[in-house]
Coordinates of N, CA and C in Angstrom, one line a residue:
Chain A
X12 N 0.8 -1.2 0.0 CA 0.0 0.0 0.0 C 0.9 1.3 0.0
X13 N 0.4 2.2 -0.4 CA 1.0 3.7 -0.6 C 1.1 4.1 0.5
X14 N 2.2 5.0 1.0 CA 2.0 5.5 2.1 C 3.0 6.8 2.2
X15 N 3.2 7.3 3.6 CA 3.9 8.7 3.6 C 4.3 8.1 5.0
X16 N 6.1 8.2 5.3 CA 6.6 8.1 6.3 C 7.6 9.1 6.6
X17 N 7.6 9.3 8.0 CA 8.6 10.4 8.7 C 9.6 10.1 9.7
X18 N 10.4 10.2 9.0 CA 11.6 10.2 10.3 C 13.0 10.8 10.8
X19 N 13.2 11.3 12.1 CA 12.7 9.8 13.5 C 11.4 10.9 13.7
X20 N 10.8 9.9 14.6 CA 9.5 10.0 15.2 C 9.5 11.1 16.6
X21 N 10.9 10.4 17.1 CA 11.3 11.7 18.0 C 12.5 11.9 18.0
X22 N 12.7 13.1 18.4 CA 14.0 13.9 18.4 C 14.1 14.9 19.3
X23 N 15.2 14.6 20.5 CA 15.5 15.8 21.4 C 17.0 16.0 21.3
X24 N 17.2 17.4 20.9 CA 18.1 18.0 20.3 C 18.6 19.4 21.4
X25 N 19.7 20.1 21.2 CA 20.2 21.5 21.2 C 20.0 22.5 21.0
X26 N 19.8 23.5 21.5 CA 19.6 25.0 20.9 C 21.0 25.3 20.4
X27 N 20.8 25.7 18.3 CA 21.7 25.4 17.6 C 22.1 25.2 17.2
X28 N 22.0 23.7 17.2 CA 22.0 22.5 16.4 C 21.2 22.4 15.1
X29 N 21.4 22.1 13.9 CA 20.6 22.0 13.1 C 20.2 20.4 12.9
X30 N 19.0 20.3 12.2 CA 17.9 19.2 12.8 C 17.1 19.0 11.2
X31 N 17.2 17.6 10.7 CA 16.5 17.3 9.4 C 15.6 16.5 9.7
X32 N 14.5 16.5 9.2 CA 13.1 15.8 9.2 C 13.1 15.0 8.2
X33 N 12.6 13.7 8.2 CA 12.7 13.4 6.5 C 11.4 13.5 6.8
X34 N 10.7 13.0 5.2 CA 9.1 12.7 4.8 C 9.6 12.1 3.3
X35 N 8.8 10.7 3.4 CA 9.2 10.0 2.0 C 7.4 10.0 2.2
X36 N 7.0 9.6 0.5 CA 6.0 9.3 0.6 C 6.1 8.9 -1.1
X37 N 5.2 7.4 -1.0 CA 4.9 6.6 -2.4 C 3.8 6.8 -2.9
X38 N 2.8 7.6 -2.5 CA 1.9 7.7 -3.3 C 2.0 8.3 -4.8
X39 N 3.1 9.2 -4.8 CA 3.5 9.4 -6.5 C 3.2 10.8 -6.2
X40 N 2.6 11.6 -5.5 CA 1.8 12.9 -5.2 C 2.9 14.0 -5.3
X41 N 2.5 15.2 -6.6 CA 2.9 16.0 -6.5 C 3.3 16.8 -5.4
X42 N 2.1 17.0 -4.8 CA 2.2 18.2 -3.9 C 2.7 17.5 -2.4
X43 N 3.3 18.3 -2.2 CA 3.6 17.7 -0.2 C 3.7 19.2 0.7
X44 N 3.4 19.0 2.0 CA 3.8 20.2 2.8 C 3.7 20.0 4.2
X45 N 4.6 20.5 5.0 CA 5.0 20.6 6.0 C 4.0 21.6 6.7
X46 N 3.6 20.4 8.1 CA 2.9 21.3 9.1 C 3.4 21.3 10.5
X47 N 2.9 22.4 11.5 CA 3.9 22.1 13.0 C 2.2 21.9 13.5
X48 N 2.2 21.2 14.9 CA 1.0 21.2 15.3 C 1.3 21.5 17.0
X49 N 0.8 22.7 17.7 CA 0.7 22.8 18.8 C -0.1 23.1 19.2
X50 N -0.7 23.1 20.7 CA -1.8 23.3 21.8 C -2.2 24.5 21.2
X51 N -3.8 24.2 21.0 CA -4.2 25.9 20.7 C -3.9 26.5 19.7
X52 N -2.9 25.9 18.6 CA -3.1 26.3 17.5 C -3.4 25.8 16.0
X53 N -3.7 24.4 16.5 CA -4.3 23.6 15.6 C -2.5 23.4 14.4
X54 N -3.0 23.5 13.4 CA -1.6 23.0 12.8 C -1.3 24.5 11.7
X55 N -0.4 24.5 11.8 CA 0.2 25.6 10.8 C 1.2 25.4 9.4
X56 N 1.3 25.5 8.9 CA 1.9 25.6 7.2 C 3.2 26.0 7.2
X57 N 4.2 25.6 7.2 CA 5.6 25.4 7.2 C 6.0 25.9 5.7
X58 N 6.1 25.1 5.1 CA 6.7 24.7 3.9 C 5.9 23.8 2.9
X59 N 5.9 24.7 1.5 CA 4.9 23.4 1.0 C 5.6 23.7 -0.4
X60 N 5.4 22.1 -1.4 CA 5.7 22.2 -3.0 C 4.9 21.9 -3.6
X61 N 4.6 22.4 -5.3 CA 4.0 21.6 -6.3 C 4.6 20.5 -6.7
X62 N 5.9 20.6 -6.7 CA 7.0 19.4 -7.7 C 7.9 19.6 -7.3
X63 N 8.9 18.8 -8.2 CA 10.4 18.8 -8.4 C 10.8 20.5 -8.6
X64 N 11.7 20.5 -7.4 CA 12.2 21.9 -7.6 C 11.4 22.9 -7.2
X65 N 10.2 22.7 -7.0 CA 9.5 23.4 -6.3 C 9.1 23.6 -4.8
X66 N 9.5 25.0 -4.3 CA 9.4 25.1 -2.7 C 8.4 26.4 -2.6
X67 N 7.7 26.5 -1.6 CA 7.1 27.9 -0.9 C 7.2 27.9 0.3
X68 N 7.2 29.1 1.2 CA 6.8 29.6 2.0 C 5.6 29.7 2.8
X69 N 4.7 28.9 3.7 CA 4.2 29.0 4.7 C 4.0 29.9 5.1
X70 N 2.7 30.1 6.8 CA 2.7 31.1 7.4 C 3.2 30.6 8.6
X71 N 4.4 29.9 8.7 CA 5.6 30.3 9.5 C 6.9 29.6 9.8
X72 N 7.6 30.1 8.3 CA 8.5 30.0 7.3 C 10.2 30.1 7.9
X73 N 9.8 31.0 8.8 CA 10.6 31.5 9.8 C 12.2 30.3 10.2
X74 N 13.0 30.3 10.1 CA 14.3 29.6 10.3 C 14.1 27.8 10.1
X75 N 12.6 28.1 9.1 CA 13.1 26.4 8.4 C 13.0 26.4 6.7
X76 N 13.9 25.4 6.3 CA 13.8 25.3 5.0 C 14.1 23.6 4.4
X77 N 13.2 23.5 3.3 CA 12.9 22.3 2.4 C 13.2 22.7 1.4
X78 N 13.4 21.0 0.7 CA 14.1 20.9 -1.0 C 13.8 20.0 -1.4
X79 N 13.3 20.2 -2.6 CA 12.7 18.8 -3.4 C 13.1 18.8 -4.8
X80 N 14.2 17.6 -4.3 CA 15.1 16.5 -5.3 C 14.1 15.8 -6.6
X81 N 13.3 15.1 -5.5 CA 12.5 13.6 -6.4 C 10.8 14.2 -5.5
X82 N 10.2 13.6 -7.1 CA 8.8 13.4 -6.3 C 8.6 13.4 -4.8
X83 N 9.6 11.9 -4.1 CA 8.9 11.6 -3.1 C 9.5 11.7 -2.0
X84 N 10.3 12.9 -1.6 CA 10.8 12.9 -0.8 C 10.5 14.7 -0.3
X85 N 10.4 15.3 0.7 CA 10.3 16.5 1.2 C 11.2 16.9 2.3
X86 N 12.5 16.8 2.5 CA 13.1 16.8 3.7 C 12.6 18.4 4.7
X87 N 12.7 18.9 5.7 CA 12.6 19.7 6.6 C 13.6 20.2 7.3
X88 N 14.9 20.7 7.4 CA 15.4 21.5 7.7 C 15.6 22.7 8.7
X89 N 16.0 22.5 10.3 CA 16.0 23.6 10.7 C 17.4 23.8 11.2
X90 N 17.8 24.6 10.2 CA 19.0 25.6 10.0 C 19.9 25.8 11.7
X91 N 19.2 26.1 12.9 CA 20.0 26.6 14.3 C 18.3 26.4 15.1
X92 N 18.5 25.1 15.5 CA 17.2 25.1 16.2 C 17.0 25.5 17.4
X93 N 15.4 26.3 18.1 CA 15.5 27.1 19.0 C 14.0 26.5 19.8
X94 N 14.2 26.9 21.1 CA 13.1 26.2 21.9 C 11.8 26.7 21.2
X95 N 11.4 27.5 21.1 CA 10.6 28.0 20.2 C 9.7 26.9 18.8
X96 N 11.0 26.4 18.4 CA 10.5 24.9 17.6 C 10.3 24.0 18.2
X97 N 10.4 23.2 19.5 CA 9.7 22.3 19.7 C 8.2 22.2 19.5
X98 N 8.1 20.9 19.1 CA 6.5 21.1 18.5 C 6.3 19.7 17.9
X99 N 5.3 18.6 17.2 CA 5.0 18.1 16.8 C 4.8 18.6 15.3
X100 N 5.9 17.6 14.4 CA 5.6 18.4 12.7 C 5.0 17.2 11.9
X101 N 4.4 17.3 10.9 CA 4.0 16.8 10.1 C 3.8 17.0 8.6
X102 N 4.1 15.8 8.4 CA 4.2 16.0 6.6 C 3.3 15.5 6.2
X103 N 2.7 16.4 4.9 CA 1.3 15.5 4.1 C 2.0 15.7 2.9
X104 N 1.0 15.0 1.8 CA 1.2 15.0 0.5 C -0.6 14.8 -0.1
X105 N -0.3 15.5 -1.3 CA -1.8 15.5 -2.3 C -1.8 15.2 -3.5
X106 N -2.9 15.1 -4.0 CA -2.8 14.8 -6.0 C -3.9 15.9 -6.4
X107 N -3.4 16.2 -7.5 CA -4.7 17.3 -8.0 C -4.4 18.0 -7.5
X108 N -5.8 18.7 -7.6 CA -5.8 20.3 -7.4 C -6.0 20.7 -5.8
X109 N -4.8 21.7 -5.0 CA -4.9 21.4 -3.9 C -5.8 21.7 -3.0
X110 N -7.0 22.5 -3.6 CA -7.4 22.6 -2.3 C -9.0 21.9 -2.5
X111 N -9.1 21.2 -3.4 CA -10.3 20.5 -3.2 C -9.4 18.8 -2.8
X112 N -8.5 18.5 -2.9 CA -7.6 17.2 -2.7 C -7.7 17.0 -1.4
X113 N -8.0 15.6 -0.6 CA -7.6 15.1 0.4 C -6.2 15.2 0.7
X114 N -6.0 15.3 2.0 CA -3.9 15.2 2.3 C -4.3 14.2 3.1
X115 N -2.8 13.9 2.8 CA -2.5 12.0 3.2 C -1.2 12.5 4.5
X116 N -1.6 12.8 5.7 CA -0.6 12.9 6.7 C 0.0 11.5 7.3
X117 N 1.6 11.7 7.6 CA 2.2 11.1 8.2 C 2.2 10.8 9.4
X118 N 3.0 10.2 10.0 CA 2.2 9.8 11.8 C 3.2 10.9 12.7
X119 N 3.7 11.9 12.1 CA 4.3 13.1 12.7 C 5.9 12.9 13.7
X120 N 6.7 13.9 13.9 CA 8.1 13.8 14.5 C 7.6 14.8 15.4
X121 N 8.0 14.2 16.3 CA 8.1 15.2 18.1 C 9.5 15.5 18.0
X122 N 9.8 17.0 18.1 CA 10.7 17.4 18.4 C 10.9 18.0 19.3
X123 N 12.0 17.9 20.3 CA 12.0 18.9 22.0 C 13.4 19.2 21.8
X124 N 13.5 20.9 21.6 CA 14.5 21.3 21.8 C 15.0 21.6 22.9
X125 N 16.3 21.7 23.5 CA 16.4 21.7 25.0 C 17.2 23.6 25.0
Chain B
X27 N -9.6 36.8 3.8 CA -9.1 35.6 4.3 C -9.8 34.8 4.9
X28 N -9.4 33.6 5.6 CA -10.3 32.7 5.8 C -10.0 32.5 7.1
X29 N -10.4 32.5 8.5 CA -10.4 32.0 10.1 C -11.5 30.7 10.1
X30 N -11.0 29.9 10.9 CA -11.9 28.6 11.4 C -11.8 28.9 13.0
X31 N -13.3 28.9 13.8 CA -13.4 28.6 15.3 C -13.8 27.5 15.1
X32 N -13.0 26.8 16.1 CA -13.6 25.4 16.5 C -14.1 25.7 18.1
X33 N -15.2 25.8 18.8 CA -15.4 26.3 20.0 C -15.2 25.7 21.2
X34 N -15.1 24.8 20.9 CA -15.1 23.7 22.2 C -13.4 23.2 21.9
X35 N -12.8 23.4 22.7 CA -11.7 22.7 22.9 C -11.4 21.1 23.2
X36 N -12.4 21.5 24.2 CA -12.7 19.6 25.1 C -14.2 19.2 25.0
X37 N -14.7 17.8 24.1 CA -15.7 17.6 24.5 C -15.9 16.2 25.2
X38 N -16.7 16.1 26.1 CA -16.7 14.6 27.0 C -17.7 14.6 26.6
X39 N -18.2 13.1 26.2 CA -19.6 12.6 26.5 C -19.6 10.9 27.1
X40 N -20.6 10.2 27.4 CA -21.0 9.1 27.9 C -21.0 8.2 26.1
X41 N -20.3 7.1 26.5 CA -20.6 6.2 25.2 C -22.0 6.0 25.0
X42 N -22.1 5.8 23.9 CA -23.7 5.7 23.2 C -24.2 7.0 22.9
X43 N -24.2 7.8 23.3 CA -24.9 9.0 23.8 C -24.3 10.0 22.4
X44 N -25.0 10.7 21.9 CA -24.8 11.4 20.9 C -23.8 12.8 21.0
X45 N -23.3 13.2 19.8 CA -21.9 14.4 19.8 C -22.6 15.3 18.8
X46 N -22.0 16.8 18.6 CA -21.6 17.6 18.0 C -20.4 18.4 18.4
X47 N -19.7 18.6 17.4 CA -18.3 19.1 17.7 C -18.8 20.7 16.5
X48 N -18.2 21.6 16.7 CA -18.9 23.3 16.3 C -17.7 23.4 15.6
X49 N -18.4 23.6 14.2 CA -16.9 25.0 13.7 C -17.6 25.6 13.0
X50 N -17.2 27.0 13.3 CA -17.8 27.9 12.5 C -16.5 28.6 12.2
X51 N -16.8 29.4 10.9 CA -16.0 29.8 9.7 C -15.8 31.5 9.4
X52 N -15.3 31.9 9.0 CA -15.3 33.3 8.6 C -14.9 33.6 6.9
X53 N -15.4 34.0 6.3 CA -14.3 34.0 4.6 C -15.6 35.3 3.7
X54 N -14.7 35.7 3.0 CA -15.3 36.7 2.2 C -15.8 36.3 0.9
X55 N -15.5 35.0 0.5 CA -15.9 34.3 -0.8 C -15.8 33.3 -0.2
X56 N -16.6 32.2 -1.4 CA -16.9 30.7 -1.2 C -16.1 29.8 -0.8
X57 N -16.4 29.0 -0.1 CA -15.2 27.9 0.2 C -15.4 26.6 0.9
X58 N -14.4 25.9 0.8 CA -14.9 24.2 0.7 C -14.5 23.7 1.8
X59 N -15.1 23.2 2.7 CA -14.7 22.9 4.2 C -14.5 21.0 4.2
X60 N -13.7 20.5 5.7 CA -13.5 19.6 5.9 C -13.6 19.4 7.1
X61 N -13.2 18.1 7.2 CA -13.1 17.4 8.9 C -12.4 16.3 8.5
X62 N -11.1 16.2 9.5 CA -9.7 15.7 9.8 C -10.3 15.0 11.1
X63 N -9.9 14.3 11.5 CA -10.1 13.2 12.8 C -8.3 12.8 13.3
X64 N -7.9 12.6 14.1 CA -6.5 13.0 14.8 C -6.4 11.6 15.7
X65 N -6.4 10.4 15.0 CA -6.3 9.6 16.4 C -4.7 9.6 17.3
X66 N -5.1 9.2 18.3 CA -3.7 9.0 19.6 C -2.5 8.6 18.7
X67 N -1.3 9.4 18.7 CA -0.3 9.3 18.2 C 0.0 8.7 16.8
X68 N -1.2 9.4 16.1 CA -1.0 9.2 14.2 C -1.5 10.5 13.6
X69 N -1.3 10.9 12.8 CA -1.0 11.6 11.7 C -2.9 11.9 11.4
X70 N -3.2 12.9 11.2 CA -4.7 13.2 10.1 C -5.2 12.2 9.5
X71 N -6.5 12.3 9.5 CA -6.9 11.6 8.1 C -8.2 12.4 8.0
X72 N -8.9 12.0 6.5 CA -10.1 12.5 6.1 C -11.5 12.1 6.8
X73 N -12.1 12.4 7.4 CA -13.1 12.0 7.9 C -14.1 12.1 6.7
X74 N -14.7 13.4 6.8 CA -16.0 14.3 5.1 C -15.3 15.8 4.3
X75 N -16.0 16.1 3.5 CA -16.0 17.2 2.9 C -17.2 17.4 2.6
X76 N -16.7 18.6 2.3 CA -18.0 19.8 1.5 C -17.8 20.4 0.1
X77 N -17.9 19.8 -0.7 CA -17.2 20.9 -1.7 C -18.3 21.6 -2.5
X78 N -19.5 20.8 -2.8 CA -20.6 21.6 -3.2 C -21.9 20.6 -3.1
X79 N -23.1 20.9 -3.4 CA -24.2 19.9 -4.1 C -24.9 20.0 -2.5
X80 N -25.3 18.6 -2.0 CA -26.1 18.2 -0.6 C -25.1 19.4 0.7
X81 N -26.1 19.8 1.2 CA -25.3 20.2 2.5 C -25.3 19.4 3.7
X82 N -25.9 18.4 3.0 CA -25.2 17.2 4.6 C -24.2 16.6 4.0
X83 N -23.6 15.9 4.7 CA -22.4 15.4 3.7 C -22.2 14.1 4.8
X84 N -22.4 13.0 4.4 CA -21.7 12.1 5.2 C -20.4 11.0 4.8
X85 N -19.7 11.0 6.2 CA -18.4 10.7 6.2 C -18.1 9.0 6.6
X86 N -16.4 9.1 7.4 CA -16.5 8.0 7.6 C -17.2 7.5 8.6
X87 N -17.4 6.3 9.5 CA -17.3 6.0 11.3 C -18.6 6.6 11.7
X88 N -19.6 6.8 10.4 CA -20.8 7.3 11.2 C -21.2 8.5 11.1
X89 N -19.8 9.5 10.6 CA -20.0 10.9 11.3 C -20.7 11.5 10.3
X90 N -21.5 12.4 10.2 CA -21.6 13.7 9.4 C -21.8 14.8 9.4
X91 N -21.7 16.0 8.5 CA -21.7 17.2 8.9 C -22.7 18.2 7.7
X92 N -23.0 18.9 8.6 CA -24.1 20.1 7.6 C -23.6 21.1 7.1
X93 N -23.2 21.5 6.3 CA -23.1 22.8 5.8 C -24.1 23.8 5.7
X94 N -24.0 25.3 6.7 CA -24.8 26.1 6.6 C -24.1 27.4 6.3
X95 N -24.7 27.8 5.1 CA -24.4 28.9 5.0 C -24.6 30.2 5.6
X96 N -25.8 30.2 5.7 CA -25.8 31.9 6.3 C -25.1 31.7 8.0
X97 N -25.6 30.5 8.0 CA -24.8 30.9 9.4 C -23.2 30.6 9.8
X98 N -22.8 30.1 8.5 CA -20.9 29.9 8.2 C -20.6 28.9 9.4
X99 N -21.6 27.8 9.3 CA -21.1 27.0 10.3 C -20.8 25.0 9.7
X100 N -20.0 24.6 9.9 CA -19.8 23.3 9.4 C -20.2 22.5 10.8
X101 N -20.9 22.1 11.4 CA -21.0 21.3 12.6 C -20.9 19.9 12.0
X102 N -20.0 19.0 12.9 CA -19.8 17.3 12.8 C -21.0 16.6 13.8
X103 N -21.4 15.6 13.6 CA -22.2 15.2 14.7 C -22.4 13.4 14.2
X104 N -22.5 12.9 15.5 CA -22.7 11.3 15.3 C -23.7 10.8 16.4
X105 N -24.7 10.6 15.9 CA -26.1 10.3 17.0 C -25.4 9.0 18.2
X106 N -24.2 8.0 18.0 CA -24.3 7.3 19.0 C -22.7 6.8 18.8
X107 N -21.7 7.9 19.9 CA -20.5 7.7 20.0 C -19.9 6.1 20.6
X108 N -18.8 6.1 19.8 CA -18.1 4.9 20.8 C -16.6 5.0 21.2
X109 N -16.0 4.3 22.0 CA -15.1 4.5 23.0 C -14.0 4.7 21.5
X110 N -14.0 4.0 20.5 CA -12.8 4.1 19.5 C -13.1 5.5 18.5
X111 N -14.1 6.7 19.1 CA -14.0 7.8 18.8 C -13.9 9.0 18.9
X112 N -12.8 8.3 20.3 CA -11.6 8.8 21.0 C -10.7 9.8 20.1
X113 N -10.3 10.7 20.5 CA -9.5 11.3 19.0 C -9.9 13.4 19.0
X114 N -9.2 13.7 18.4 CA -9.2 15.1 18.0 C -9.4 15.0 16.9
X115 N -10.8 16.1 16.6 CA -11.0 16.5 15.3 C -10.6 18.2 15.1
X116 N -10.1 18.1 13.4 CA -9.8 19.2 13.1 C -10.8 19.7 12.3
X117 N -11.5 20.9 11.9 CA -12.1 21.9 11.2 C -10.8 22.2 10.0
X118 N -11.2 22.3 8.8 CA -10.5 23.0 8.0 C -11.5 23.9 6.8
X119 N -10.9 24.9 6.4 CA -11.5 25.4 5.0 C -10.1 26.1 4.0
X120 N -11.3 26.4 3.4 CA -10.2 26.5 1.9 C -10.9 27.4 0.5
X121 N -10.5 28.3 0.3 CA -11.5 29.1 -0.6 C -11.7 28.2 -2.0
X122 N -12.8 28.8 -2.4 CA -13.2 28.1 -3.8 C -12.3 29.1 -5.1
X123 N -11.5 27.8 -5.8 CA -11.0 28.1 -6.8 C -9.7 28.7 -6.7
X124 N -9.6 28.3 -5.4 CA -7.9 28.7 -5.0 C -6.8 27.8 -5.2
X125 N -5.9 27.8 -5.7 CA -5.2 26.8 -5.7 C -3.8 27.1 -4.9
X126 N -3.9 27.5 -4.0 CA -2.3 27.8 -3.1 C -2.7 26.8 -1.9
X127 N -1.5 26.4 -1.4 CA -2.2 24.9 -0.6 C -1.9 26.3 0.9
X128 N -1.5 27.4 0.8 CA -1.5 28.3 2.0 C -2.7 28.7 2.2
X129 N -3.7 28.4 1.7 CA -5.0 28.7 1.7 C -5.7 28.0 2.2
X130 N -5.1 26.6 2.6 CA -6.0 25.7 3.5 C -5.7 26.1 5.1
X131 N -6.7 26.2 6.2 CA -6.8 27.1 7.0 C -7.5 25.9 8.0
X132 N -6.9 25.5 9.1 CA -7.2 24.0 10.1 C -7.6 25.0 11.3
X133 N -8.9 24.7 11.6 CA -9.0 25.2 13.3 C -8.0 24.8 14.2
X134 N -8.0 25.0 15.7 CA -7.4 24.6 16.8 C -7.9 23.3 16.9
X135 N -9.0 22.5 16.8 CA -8.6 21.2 17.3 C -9.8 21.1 18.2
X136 N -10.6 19.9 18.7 CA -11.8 19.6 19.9 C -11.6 18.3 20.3
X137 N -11.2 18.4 21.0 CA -10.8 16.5 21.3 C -11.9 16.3 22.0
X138 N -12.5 15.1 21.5 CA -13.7 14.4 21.6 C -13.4 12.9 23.0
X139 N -13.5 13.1 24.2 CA -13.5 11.9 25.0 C -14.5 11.2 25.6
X140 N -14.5 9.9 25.3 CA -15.7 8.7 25.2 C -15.2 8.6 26.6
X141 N -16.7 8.1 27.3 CA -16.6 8.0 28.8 C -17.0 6.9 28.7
X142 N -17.0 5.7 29.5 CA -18.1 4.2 29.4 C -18.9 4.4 30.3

């Protein structure tokens, strides 16, 4: 079966340290994007692509960055990580058009920055 | 732009016993709403949508939800909960004919807890 995996699952890290998320996923799906999920603010928009080579900007874009090599991969990137990003992240992917398309989420990375 | 309230943060109810979880919407143009379900330590998934046609819309696990317009509300509801619908639902919307995926807009979240 098709699916979208993330890894690691958890990660306690440094303030400073930079910190990679993977996200593979086989469904073949153009689109993927990165979300953070905390108390009270439901999930927010990180980083998102159409394709190959394609990256945008989120509404809160702020000291992380993604690259997309191959269809199926979305890595996550945080540059000097800071307590501030601890959080639960999550990666989806879609087909079609995005915003009538279902996203297909991953089972998400806990990160605790110290 | 588009805001989602989801009102209830926490809802408890008695298994068997029937749910509504609230979200109401804000948007200046048309737009296509959803409901995400969040089980214990996994990832989203689809529960329903709304994209146009019937304004009831039914989903998976039982659930469904109404689409009202004038009053910009998507309410979820399932006449007779069970303990495995346990879980956090998300509210989402999305304008019509938008294609920027920054345009999909997830409430805060209502975690739904089954009592026996």
């Amino acid at each position: 079966d098709a699916e979208i995996t993330q890894s690691p699952r958890h990660k306690i890290t440094e303030t400073g340290r930079q910190v990679t998320l993977a996200c593979h996923q086989t469904w073949n799906h153009n689109n993927m994007f990165w979300y953070r999920q905390d108390l009270g603010h439901g999930l927010r928009l990180i980083h998102y692509s159409y394709g190959v080579q394609d990256t945008n900007k989120g509404e809160v874009s702020d000291g992380y960055s993604v690259s997309r090599s191959n269809t199926e991969d979305l890595p996550l990137t945080l540059e000097s990580a800071a307590s501030s990003q601890t959080s639960v992240y999550f990666c989806a992917s879609s087909e079609g058009t995005v915003n009538t398309g279902e996203l297909f989420f991953g089972e998400g990375s806990r990160l605790t920055v110290l | 732009a588009q805001s989602v309230t989801q009102l209830d943060s926490q809802v408890p109810v008695f298994e068997e016993a029937p749910v509504e979880l609230r979200c109401n919407y804000s948007s200046s143009v048309s737009v296509y709403l959803f409901w995400y379900v969040q089980y214990p330590n996994q990832g989203l998934q689809l529960l329903l949508k709304y994209l146009s046609g019937s304004t009831l819309v039914k989903g998976i696990n039982g659930f469904e939800a109404e689409f009202n317009k004038s009053q910009t509300s998507f309410h979820l509801r399932k006449p007779s909960v069970h303990i495995s619908d346990t879980a956090e639902y998300f509210c989402a919307v999305t304008p019509l004919g938008g294609s920027s995926a920054s345009k999909i807009i997830f409430g805060s979240g209502t975690r739904l807890s089954i009592r026996p």
